[in-house]
PDB file of C-alpha atoms in Angstrom:
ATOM      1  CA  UNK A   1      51.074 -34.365  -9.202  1.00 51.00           C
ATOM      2  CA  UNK A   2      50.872 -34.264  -5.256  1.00 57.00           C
ATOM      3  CA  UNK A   3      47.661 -32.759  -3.538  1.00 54.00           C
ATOM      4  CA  UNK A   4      49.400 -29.601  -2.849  1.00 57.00           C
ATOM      5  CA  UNK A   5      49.545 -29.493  -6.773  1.00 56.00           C
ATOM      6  CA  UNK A   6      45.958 -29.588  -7.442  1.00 53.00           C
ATOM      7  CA  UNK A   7      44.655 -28.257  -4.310  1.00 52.00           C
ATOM      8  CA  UNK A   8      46.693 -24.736  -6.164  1.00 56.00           C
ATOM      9  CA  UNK A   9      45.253 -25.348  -9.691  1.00 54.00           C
ATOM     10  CA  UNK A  10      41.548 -25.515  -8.021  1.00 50.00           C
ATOM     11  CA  UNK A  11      42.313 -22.118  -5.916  1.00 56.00           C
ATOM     12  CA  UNK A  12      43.470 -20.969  -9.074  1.00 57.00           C
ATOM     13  CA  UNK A  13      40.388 -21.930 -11.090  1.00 55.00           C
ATOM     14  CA  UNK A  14      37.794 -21.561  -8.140  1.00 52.00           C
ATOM     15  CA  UNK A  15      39.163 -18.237  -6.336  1.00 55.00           C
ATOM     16  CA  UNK A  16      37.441 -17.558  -2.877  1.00 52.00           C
ATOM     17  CA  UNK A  17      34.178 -16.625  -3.416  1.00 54.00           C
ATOM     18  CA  UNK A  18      33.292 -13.117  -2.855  1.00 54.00           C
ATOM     19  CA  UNK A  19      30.358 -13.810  -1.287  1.00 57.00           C
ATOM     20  CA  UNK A  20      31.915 -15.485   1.818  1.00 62.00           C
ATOM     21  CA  UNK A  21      31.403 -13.482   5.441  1.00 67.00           C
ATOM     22  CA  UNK A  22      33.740 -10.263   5.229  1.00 70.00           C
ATOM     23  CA  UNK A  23      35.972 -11.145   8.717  1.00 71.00           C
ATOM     24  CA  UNK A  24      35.702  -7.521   9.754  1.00 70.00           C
ATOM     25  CA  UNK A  25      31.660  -7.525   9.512  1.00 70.00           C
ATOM     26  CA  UNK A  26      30.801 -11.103  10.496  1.00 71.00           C
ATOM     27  CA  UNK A  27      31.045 -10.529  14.228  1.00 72.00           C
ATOM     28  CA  UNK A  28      28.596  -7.969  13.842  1.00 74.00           C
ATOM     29  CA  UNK A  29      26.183 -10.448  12.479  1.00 74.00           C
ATOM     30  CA  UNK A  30      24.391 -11.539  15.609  1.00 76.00           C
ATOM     31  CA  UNK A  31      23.778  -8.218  16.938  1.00 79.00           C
ATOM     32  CA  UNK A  32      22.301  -6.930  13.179  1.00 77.00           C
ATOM     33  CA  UNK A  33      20.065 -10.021  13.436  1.00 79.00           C
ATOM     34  CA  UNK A  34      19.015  -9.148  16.972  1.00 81.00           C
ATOM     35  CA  UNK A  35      18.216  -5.402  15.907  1.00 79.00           C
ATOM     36  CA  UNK A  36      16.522  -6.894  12.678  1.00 78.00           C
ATOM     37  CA  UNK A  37      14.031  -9.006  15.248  1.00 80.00           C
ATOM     38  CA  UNK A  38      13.795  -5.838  17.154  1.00 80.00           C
ATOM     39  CA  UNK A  39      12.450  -3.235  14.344  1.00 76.00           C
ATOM     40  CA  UNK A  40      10.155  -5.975  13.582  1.00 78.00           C
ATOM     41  CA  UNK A  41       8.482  -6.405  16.468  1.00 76.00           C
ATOM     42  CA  UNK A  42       7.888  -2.832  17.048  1.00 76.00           C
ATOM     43  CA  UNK A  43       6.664  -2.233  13.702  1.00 75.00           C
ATOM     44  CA  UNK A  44       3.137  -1.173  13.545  1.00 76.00           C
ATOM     45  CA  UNK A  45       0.367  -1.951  10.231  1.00 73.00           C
ATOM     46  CA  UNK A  46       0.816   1.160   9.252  1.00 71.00           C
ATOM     47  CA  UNK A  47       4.377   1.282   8.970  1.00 74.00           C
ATOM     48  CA  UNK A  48       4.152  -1.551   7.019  1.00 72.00           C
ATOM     49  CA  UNK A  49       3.804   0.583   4.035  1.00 69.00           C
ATOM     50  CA  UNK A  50       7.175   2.659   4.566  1.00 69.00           C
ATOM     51  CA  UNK A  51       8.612  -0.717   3.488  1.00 72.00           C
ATOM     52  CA  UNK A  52       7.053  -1.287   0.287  1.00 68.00           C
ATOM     53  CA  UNK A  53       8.343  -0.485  -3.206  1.00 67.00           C
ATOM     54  CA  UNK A  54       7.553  -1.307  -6.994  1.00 62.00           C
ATOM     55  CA  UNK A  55       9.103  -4.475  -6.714  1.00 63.00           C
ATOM     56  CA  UNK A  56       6.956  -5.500  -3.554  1.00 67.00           C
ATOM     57  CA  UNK A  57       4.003  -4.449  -5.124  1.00 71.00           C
ATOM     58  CA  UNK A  58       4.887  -6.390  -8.374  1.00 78.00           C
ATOM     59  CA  UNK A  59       4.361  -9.552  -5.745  1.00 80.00           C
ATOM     60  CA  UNK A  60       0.744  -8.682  -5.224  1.00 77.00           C
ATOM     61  CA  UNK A  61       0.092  -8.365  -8.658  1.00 81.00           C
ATOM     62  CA  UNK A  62       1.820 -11.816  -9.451  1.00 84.00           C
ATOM     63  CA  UNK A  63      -0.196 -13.318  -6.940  1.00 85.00           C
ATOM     64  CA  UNK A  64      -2.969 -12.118  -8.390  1.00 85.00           C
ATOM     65  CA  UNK A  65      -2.696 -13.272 -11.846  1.00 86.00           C
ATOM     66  CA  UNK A  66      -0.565 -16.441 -10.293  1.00 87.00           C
ATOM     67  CA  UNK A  67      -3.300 -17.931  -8.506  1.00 91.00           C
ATOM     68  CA  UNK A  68      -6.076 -15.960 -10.494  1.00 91.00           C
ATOM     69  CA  UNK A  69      -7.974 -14.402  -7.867  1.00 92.00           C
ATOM     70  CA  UNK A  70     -10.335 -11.128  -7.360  1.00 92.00           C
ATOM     71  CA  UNK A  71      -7.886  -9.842  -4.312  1.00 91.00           C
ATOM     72  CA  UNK A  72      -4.884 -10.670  -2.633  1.00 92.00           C
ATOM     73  CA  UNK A  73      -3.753  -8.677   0.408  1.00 90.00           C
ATOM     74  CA  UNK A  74      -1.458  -8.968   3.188  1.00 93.00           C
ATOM     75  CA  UNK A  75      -2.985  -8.594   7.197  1.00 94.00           C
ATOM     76  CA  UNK A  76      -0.423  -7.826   9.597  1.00 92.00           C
ATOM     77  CA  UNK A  77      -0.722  -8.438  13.478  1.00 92.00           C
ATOM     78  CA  UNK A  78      -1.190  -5.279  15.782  1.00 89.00           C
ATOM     79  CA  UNK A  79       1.370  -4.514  18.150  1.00 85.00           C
ATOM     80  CA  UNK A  80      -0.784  -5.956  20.886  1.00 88.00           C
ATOM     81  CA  UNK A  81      -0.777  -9.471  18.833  1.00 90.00           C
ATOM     82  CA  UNK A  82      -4.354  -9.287  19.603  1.00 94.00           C
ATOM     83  CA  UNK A  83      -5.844  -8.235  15.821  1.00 94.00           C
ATOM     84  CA  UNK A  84      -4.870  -8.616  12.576  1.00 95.00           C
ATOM     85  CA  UNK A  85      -4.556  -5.580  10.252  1.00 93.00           C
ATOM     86  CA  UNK A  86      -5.540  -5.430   6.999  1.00 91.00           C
ATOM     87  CA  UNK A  87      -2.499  -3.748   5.225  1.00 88.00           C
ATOM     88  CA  UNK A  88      -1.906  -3.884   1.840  1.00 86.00           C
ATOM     89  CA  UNK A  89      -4.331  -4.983  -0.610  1.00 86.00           C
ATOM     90  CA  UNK A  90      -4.364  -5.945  -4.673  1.00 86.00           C
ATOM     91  CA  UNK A  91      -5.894  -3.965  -6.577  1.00 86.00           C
ATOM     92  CA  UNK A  92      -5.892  -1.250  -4.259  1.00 84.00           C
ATOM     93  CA  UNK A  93      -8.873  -0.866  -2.125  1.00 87.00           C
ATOM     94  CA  UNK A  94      -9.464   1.337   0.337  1.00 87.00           C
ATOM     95  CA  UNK A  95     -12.502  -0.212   1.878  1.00 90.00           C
ATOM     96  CA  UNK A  96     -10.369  -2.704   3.278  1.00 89.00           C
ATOM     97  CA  UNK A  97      -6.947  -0.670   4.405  1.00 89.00           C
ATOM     98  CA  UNK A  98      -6.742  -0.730   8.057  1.00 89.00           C
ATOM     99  CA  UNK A  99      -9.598  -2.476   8.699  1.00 91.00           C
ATOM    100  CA  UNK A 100      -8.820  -4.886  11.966  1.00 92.00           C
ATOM    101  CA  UNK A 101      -9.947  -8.366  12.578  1.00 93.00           C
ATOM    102  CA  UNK A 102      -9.785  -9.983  16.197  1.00 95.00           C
ATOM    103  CA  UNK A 103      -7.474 -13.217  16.372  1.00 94.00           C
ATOM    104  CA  UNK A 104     -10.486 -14.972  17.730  1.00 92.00           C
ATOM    105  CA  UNK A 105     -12.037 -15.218  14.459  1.00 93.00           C
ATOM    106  CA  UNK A 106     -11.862 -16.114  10.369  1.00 94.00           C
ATOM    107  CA  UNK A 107      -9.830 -18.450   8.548  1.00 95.00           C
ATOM    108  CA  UNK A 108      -6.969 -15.432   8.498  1.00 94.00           C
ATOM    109  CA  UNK A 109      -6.504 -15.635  12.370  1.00 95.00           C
ATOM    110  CA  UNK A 110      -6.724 -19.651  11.884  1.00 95.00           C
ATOM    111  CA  UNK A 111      -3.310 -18.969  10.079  1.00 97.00           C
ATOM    112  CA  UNK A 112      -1.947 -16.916  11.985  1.00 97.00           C
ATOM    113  CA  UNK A 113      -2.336 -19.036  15.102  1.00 95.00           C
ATOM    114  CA  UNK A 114      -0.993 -22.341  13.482  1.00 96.00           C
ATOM    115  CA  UNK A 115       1.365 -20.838  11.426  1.00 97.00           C
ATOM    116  CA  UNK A 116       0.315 -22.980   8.786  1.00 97.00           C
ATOM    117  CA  UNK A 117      -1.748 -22.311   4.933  1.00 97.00           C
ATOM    118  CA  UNK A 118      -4.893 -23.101   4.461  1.00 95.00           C
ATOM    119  CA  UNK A 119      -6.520 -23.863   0.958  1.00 96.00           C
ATOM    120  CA  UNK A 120     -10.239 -23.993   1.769  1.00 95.00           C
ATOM    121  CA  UNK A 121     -13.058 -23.576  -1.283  1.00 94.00           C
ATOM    122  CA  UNK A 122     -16.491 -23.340  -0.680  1.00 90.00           C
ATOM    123  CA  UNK A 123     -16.064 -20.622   2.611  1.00 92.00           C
ATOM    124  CA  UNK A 124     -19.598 -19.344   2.610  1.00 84.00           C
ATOM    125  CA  UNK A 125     -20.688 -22.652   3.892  1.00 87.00           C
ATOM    126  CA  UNK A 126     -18.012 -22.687   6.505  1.00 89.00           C
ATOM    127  CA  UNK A 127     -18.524 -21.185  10.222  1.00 88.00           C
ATOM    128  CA  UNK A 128     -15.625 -20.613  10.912  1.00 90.00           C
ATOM    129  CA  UNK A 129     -15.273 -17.755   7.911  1.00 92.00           C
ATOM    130  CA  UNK A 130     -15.358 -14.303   9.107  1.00 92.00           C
ATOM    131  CA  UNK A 131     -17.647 -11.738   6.854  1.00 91.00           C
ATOM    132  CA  UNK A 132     -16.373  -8.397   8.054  1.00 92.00           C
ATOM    133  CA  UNK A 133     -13.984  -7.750   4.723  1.00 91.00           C
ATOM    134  CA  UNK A 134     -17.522  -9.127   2.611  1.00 91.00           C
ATOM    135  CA  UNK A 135     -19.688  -6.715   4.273  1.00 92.00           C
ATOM    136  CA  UNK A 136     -17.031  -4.156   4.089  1.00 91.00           C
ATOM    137  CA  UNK A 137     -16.574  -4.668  -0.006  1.00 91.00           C
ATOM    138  CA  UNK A 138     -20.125  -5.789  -0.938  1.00 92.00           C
ATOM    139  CA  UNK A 139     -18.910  -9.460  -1.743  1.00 92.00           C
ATOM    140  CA  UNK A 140     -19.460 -12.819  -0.995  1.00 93.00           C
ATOM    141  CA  UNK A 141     -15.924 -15.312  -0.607  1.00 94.00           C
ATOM    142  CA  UNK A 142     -16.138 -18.662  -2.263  1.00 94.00           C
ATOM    143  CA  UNK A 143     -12.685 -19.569  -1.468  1.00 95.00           C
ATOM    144  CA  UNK A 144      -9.260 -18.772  -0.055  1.00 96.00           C
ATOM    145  CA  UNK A 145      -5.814 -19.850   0.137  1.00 96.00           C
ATOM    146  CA  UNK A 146      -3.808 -18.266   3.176  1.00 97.00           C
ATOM    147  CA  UNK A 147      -0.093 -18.662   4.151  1.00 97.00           C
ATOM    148  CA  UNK A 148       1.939 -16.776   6.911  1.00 97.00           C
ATOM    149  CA  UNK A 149       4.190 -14.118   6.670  1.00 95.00           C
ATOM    150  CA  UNK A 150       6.966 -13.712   8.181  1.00 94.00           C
ATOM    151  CA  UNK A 151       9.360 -10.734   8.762  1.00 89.00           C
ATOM    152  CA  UNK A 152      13.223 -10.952  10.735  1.00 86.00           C
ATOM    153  CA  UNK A 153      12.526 -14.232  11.285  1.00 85.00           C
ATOM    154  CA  UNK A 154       9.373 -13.100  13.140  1.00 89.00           C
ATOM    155  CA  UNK A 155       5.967 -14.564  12.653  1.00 94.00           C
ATOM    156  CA  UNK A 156       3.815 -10.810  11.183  1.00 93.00           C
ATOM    157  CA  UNK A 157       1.226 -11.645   9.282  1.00 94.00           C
ATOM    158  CA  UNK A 158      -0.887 -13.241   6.786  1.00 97.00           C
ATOM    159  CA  UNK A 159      -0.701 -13.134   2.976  1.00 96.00           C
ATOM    160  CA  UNK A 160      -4.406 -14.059   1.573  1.00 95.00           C
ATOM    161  CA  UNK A 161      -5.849 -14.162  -1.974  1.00 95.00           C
ATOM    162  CA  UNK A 162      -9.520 -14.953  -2.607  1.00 95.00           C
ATOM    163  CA  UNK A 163     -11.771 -15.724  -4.973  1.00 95.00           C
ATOM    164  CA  UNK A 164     -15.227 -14.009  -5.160  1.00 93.00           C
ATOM    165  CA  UNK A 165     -18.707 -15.385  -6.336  1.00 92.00           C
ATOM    166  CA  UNK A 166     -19.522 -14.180  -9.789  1.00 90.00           C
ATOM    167  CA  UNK A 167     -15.506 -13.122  -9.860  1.00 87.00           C
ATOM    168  CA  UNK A 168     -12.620 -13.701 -12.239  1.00 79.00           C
ATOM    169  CA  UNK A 169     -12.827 -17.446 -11.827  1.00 80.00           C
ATOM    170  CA  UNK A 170     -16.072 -17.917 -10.062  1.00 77.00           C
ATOM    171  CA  UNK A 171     -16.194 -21.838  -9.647  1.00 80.00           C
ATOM    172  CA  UNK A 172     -12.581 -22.785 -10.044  1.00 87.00           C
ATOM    173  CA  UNK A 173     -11.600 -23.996  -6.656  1.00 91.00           C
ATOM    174  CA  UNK A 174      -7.915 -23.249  -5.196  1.00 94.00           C
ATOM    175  CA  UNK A 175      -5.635 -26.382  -5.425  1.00 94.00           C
ATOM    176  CA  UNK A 176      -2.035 -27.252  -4.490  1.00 94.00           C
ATOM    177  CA  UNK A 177      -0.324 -25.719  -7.105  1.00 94.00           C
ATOM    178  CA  UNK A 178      -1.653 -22.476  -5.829  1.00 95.00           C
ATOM    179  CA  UNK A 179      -0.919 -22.997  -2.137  1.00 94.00           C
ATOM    180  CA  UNK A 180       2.834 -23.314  -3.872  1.00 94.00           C
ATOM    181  CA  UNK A 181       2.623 -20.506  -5.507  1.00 93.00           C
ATOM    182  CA  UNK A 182       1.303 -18.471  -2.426  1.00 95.00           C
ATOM    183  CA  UNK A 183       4.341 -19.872  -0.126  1.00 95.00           C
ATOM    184  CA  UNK A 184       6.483 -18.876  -2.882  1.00 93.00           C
ATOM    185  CA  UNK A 185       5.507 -15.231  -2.831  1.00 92.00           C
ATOM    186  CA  UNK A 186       5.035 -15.001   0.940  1.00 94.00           C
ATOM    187  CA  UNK A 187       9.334 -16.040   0.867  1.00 93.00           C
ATOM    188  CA  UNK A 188       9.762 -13.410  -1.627  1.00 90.00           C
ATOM    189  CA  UNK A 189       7.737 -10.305  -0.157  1.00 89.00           C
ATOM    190  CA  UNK A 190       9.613 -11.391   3.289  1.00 89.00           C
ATOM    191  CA  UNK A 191      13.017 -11.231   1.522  1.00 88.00           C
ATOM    192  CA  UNK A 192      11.915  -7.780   0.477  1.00 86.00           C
ATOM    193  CA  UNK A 193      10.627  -6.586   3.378  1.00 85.00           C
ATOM    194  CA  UNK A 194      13.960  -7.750   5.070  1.00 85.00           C
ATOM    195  CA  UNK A 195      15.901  -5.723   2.773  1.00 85.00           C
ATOM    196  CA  UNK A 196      14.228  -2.636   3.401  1.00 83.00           C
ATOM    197  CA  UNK A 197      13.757  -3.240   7.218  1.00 82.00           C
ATOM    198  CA  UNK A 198      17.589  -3.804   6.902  1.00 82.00           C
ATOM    199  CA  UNK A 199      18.530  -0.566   5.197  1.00 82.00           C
ATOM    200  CA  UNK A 200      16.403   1.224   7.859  1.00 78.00           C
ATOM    201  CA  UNK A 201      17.919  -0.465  10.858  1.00 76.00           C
ATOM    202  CA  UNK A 202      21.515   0.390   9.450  1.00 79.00           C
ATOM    203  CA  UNK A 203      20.358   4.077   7.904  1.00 79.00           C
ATOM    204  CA  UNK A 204      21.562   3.418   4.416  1.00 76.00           C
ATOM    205  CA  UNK A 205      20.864   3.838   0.899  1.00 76.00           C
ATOM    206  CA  UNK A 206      21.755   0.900  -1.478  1.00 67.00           C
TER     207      UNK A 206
END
């Protein structure tokens, strides 16, 4: 059998994948991603929410019982870059929705600027820890694990979950496993986010 021999019996067993770049489309691709980077830059906290659907608020609720936590919530920068906006929250709370904190403060912001998690446990003893959400819910943070959020291929936001004193697990400090876990979801509520940003950019229904 020469090579031209098999090379046919593999494109008969392995047919081109459907999944490859369409030709007629794939030219197109640069400009989509440019338009993608575009919409996501202009879009505000508030719009935030246009983008979410039961299967990006099944995330929050993973993350919840994931890492086991009393709240896990998603802050997204202002258009100014300048605060960070607290957007969606799980459960819902509406003590919290909207409510802005500057970049110059909190663990959060600490995230945001880096672009890198944190996993810290005993907060209330740090300085660093902002208190506005605490006052704002009547609650004192024991710990939190933090990782950024990202949105066509922009940095956006920050996707938190914390643990409460006299909470859920009051006492159980965050660990690796749950900074995995948090990464994990941040990838997945991006990918989600994308699609939808995507379907808006292009004015479709799939």
């Amino acid at each position: 059998m020469t090579a031209s021999d098999g090379a046919a019996i593999l494109a008969a067993m392995y047919p081109v994948s459907p999944l490859l770049p369409d030709p007629d489309l794939e030219e197109l691709g640069d400009r989509f991603v440019r338009a993608l980077e575009r919409y996501a830059k202009r879009l505000r906290p508030g719009e935030f929410l246009s983008l979410v659907d039961s299967p990006t608020e099944s995330v929050f609720r993973n993350v919840r019982m994931s890492v086991a936590c009393d709240s896990a919530g998603l802050w997204i920068a202002d258009e100014a870059r300048e605060n960070l906006v607290f957007a969606i929250t799980d459960p819902d709370d509406e003590r919290i929705i909207g409510r802005e904190q500057p970049l110059s403060e909190g663990f959060i912001s600490l995230v945001f600027a880096s672009e890198q998690p944190i996993c810290v446990n005993r907060v209330a003893e740090d300085e660093r820890h902002s208190k506005r959400i605490d006052s704002a819910v009547g609650e004192k943070t024991e710990a939190m694990v933090a990782v950024p959020f990202y949105l066509g291929g922009r940095l956006c936001g920050v996707l938190s979950a914390v643990r409460w004193e006299g909470g859920c697990s009051s006492g159980k400090p965050f660990g690796q496993e749950d900074l995995r876990s948090m990464r994990r979801a941040s990838v997945v509520l991006e990918r989600l986010a994308n699609f939808a940003l995507a379907k808006s950019v292009l004015g479709i229904e799939l």
